[in-house]
CSV table of C-alpha atoms in Angstrom, one decimal:
chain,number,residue,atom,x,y,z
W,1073,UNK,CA,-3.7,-9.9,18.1
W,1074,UNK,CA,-5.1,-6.7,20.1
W,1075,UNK,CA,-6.5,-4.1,18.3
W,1076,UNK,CA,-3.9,-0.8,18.2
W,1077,UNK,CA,-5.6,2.9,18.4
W,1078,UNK,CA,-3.7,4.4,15.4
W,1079,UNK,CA,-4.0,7.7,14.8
W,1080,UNK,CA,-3.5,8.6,11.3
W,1081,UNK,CA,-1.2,11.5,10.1
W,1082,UNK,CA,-1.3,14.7,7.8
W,1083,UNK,CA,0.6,13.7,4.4
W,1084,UNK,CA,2.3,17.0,5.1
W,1085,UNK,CA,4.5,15.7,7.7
W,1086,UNK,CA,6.5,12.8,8.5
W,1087,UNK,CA,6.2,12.4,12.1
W,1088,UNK,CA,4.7,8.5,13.3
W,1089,UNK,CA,2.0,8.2,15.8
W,1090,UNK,CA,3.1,7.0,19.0
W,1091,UNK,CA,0.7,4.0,20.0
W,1092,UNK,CA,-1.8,5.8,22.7
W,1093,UNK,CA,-1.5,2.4,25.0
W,1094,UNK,CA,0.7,0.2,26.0
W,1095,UNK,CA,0.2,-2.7,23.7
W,1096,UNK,CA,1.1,-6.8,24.5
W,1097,UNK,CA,2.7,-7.7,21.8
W,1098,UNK,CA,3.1,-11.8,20.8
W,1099,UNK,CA,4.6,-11.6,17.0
W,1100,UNK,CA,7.2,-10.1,15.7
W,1101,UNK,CA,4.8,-8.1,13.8
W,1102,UNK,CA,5.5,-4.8,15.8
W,1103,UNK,CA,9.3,-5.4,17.2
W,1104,UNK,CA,11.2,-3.4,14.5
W,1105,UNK,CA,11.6,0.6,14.8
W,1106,UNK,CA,9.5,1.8,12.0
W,1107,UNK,CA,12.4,3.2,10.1
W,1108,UNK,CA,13.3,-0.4,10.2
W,1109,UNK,CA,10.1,-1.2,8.4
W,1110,UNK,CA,10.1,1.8,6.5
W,1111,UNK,CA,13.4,0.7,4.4
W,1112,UNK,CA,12.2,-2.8,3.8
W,1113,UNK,CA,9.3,-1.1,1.6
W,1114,UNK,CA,11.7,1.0,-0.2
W,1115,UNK,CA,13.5,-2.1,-1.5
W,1116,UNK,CA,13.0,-2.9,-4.9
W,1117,UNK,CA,10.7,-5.4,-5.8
W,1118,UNK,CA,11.6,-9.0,-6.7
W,1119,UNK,CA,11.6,-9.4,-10.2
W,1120,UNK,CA,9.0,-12.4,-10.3
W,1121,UNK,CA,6.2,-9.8,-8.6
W,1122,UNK,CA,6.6,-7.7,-11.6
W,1123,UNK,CA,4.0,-8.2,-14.5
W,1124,UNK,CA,3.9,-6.1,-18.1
W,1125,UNK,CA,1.3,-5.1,-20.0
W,1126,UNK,CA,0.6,-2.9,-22.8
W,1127,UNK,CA,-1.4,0.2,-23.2
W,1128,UNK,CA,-2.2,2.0,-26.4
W,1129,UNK,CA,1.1,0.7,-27.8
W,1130,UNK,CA,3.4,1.5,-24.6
W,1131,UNK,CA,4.5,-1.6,-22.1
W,1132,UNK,CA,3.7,-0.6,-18.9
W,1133,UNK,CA,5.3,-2.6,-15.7
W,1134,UNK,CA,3.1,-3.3,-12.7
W,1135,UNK,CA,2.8,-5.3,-9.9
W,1136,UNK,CA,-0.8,-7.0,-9.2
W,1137,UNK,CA,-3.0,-5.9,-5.8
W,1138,UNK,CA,-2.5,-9.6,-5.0
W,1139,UNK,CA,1.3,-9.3,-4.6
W,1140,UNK,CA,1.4,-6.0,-2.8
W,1141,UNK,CA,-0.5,-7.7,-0.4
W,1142,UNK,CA,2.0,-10.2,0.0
W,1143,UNK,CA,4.8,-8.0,-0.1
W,1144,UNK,CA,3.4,-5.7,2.7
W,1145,UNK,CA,2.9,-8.8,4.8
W,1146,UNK,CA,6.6,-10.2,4.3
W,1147,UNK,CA,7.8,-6.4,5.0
W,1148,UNK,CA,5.2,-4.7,6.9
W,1149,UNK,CA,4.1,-7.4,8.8
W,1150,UNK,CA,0.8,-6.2,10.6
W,1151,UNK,CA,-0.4,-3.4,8.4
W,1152,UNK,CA,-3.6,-3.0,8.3
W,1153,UNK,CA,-5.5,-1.5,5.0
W,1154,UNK,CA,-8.5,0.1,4.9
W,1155,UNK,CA,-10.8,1.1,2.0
W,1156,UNK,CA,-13.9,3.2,1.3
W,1157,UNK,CA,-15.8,4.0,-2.4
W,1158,UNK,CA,-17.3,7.2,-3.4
W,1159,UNK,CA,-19.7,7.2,-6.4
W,1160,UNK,CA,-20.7,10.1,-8.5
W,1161,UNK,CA,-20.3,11.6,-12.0
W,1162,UNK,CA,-19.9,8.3,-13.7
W,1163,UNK,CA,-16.8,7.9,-11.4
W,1164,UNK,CA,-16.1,4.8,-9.1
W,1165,UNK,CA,-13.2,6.7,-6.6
W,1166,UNK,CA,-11.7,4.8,-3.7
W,1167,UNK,CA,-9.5,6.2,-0.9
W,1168,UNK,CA,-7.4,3.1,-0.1
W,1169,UNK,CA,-5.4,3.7,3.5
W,1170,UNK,CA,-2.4,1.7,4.6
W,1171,UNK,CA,-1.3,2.0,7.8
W,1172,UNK,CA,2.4,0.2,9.0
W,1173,UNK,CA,3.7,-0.3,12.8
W,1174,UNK,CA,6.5,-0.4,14.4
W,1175,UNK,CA,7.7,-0.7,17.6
W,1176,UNK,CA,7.8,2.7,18.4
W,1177,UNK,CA,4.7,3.8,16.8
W,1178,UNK,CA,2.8,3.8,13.6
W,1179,UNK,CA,2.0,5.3,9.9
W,1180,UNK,CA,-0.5,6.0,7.5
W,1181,UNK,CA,-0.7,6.8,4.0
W,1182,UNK,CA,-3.5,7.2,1.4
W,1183,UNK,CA,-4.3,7.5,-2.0
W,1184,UNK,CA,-7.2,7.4,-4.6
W,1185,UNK,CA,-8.5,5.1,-7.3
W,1186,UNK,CA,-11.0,5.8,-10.2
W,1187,UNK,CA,-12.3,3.8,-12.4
W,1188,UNK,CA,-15.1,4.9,-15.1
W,1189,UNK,CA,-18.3,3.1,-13.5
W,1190,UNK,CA,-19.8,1.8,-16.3
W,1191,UNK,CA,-16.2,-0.1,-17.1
W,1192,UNK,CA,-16.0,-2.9,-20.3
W,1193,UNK,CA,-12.8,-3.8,-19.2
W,1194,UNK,CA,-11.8,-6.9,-16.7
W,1195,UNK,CA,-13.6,-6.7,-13.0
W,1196,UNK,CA,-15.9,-4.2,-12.2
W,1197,UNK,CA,-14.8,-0.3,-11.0
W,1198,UNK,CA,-15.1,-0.6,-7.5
W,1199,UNK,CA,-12.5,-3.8,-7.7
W,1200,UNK,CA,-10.4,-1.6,-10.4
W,1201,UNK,CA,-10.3,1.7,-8.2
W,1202,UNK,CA,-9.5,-0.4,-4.7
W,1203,UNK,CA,-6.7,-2.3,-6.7
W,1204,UNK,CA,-5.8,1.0,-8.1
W,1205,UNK,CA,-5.7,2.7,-4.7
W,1206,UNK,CA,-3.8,-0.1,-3.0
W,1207,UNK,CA,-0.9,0.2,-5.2
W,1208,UNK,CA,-0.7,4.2,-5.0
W,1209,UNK,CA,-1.0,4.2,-1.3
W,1210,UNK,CA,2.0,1.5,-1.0
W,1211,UNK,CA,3.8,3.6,-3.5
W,1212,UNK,CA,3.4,6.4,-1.0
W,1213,UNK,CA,6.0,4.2,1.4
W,1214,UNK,CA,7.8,3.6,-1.2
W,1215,UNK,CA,7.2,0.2,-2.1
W,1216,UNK,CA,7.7,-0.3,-6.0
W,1217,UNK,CA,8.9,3.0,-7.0
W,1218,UNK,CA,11.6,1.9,-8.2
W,1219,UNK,CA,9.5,0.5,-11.3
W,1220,UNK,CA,8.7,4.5,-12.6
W,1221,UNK,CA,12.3,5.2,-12.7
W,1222,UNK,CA,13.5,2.4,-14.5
W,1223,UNK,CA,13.5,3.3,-18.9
């Protein structure tokens, strides 16, 4: 696949980036108006995606970094995801930014993760934080929202 200049937007505004260049496209990956795609993400999740767990007494619904993956690649096929940690204070933060593409152009989102650095818990922070960060940036398309408004 060629590699797309995307231009990444202000969270303020909804606008997409219009690709820069003319692009050759071979998949289907980019054939659908991004409103298109942009629906697809808002669906609600399949039901066998969606994992519980409990914290401090409360059952808390989530889906894994593993099938957000997945579920971007059905939906938003040829996304691309980018990730970068920050250390400091104790704190593993990572800005996790996803960016979808349609047809007539493209958009990102972003979001953070943190884990405490010196973590006892399963995987280490920086693995915690990106998995963390994945999930809040595809929330930010919509993708499994519907999970916070369930009771």
């Amino acid at each position: 696949m060629q590699a797309r200049k995307v231009l990444p937007i202000n969270r303020s505004t909804s606008q997409a980036v219009a690709p820069t260049q003319p692009q050759a496209q071979s998949t289907r990956a980019f054939r659908r108006p991004l409103e298109k795609v942009l629906e697809d993400l808002r669906r609600p999740i399949p039901q066998r995606f969606i994992k519980t767990k409990s914290k401090k007494g409360v059952a808390l619904k989530f889906v894994s970094w593993y099938d957000i993956v997945r579920i971007l690649e059905a939906r938003a096929p040829g996304f691309e995801y980018d990730c970068s940690p920050h250390f400091g204070d104790g704190k593993t933060v990572v800005k996790a930014t996803i960016t979808i593409h349609g047809e007539d152009g493209s958009l990102a989102r972003s979001a953070l993760g943190i884990a405490d650095s010196d973590i006892e818990n399963w995987g280490d922070a920086t693995s915690n934080a990106s998995s963390m960060a994945l999930r809040r940036a595809a929330a930010e398309f919509g993708l499994g929202l519907h999970l916070y408004w369930e009771k």
